[in-house]
Coordinates of C-alpha atoms in Angstrom, one line a residue:
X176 CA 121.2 97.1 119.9
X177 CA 120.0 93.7 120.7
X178 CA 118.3 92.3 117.1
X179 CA 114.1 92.1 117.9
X180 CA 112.9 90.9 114.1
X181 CA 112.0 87.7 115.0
X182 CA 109.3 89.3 116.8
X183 CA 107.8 90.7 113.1
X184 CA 106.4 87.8 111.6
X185 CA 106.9 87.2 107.3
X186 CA 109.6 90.7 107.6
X187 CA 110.4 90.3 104.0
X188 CA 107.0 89.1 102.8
X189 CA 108.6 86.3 101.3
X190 CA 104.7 84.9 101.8
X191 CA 103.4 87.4 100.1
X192 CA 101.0 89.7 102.8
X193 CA 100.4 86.8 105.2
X194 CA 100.7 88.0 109.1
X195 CA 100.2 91.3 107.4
X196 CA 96.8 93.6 108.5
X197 CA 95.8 96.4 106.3
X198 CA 93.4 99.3 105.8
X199 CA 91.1 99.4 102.7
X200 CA 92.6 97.0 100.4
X201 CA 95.0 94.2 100.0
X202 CA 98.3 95.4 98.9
X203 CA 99.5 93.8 96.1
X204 CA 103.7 92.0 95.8
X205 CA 106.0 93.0 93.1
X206 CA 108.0 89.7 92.0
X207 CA 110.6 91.9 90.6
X208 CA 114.2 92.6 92.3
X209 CA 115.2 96.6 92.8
X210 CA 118.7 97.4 94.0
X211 CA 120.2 101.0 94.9
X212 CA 123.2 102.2 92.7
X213 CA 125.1 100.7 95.1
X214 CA 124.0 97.4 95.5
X215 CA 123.2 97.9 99.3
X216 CA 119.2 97.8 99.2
X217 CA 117.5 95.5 97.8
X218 CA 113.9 95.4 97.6
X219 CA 111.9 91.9 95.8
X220 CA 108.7 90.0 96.4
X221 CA 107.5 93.3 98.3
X222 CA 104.0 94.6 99.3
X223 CA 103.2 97.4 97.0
X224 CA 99.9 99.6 95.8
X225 CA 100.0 101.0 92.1
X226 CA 97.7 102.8 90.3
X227 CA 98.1 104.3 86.7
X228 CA 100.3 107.2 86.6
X229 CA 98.1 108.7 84.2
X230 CA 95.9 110.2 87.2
X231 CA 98.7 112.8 87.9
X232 CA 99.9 110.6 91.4
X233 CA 97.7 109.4 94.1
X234 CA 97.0 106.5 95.1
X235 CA 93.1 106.6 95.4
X236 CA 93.0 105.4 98.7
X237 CA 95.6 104.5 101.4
X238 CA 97.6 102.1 101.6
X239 CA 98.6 100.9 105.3
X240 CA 100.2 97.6 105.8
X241 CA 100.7 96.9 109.6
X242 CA 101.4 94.2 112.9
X243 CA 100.8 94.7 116.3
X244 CA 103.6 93.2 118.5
X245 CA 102.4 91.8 121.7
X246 CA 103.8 92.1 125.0
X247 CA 107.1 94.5 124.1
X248 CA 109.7 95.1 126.8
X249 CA 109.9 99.2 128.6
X250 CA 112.3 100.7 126.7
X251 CA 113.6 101.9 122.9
X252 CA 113.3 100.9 119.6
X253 CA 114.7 101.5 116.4
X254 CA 112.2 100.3 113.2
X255 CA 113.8 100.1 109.9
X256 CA 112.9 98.6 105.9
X257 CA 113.6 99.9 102.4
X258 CA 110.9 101.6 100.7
X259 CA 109.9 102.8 97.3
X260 CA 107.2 105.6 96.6
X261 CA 106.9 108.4 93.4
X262 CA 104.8 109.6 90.9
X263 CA 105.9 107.5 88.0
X264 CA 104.2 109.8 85.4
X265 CA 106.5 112.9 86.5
X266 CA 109.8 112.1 88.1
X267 CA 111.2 115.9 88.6
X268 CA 107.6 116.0 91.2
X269 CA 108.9 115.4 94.8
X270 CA 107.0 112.6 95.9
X271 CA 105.2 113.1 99.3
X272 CA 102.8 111.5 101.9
X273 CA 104.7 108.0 102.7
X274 CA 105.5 106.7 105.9
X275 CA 106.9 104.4 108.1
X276 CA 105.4 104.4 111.2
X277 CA 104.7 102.9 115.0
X278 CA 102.2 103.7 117.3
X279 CA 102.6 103.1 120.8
X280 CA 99.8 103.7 123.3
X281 CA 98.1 105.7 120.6
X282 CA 100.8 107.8 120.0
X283 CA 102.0 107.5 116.4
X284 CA 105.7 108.7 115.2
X285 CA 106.5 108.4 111.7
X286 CA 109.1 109.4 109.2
X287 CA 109.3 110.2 105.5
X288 CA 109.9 106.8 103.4
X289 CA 109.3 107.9 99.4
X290 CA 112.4 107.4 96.6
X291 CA 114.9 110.0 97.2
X292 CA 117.0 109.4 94.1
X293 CA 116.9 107.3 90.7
X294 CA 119.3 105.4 89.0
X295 CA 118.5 102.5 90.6
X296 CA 118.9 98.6 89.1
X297 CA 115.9 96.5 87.7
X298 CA 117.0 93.6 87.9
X299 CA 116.5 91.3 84.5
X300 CA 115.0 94.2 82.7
X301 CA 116.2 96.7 79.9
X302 CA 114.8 99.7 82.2
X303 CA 116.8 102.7 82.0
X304 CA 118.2 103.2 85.2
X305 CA 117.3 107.1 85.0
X306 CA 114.2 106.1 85.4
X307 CA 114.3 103.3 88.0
X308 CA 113.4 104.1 91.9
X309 CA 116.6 103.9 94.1
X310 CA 115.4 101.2 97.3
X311 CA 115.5 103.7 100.1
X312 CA 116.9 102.3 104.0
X313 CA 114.7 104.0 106.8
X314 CA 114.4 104.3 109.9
X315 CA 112.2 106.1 113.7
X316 CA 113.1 105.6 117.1
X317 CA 110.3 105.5 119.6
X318 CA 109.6 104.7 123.3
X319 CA 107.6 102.0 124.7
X320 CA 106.5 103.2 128.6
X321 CA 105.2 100.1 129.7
X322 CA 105.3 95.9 128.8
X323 CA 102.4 95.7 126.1
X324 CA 101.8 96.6 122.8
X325 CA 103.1 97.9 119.5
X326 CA 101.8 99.0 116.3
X327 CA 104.6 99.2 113.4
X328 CA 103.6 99.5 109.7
X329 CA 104.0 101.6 106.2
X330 CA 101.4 103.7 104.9
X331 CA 100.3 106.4 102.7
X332 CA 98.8 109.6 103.9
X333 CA 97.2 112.1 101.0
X334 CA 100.1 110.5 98.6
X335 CA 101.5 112.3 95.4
X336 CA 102.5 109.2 94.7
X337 CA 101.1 106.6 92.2
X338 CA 103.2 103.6 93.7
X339 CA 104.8 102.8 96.9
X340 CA 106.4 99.6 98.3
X341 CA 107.7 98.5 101.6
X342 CA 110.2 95.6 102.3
X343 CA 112.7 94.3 104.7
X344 CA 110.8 95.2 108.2
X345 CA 113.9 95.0 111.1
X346 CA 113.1 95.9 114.8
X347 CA 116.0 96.7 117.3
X348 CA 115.6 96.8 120.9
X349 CA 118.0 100.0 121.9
X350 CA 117.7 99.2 126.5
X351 CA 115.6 101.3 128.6
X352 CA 118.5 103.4 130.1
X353 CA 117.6 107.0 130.2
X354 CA 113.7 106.6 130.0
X355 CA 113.6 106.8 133.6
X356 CA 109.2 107.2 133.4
X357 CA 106.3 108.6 131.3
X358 CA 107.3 111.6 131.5
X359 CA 110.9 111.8 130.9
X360 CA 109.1 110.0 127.7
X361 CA 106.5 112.6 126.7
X362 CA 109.4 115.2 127.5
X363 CA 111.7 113.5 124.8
X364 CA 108.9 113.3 122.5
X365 CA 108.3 116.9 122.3
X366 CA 111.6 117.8 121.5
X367 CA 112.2 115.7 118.5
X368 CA 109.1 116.8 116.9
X369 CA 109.7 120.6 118.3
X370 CA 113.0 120.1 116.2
X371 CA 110.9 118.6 113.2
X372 CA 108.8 121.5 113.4
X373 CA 112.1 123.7 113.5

């Protein structure tokens, strides 16, 4: 895969949300460092939306951070970052309704992005690491038909969760060999989400 990042502009938010769009309201950044069990993710200075736990989850209104990326080669993409998103009033509730996502022509495809597992490391803090969010690596692959635009972001859809965080965007070109038109495109579209479905 030939490394397309430079394309995202402030990746990390190391400038807090500038180069950044967003729906309904600035996110905020979260000056403190989160690292996995392992050490592998690492989420700090990231664009986040909390509200109090105490409203049993959700966010009150969505949270979508996003770029458009002009003038993109034919071909295929991988978009990754590291995420966070739960209920931090109930931990043993499966968070839901957080995505990364990319739209393309209209066409939106999107995977999961909330904490999977805790025991995670914040750093410089006491926290017991029971209760600290694991940074979570994620990833979609998508198809761009034709030279021109795309959409890539993290949002919040109908959320459980009372906090979510993105961090780390990366964009990979993967070569156009095998997307041979639109609708060799469409066809391999519908069978990855025909296989969601499943």
């Amino acid at each position: 895969p030939a490394d397309f990042s430079t394309a995202i502009a402030n990746a990390d938010f190391s400038d807090g949300n500038n180069d950044w769009s967003y729906i309904e309201s600035a996110p905020g950044q979260q000056g403190s460092t989160y690292l996995d069990a392992n050490g592998e993710n690492e989420m700090t200075g990231f664009a986040e939306k909390w509200v109090n736990s105490g409203n049993g989850g959700n966010l009150g209104s969505s949270f979508d951070i996003y770029q458009t990326l002009s003038a993109m080669p034919v071909g295929k993409y991988r978009l990754s970052a590291t995420s966070i998103g739960y209920w931090q009033g109930d931990r043993t509730v499966t968070p839901s309704g957080v995505y990364l996502y990319s739209v393309v022509n209209g066409l939106e495809v999107r995977t999961e992005a909330h904490t999977l597992e805790y025991g995670g490391t914040h750093v410089n803090t006491t926290e017991d690491p029971a209760t600290v969010p694991q940074p979570r690596a994620v990833s979609i692959e998508f198809y761009n038909p034709v030279r021109g635009d795309i959409k890539i972001g993290f949002k919040t859809v109908e959320t459980n969760c009372n906090w979510a965080g993105v961090d780390n965007f990366k964009l990979e070109y993967l070569g156009n060999a095998g997307v041979t038109g639109m609708g060799d495109m469409v066809q391999r579209i519908v069978d990855e989400f025909e296989a969601q479905l499943q």
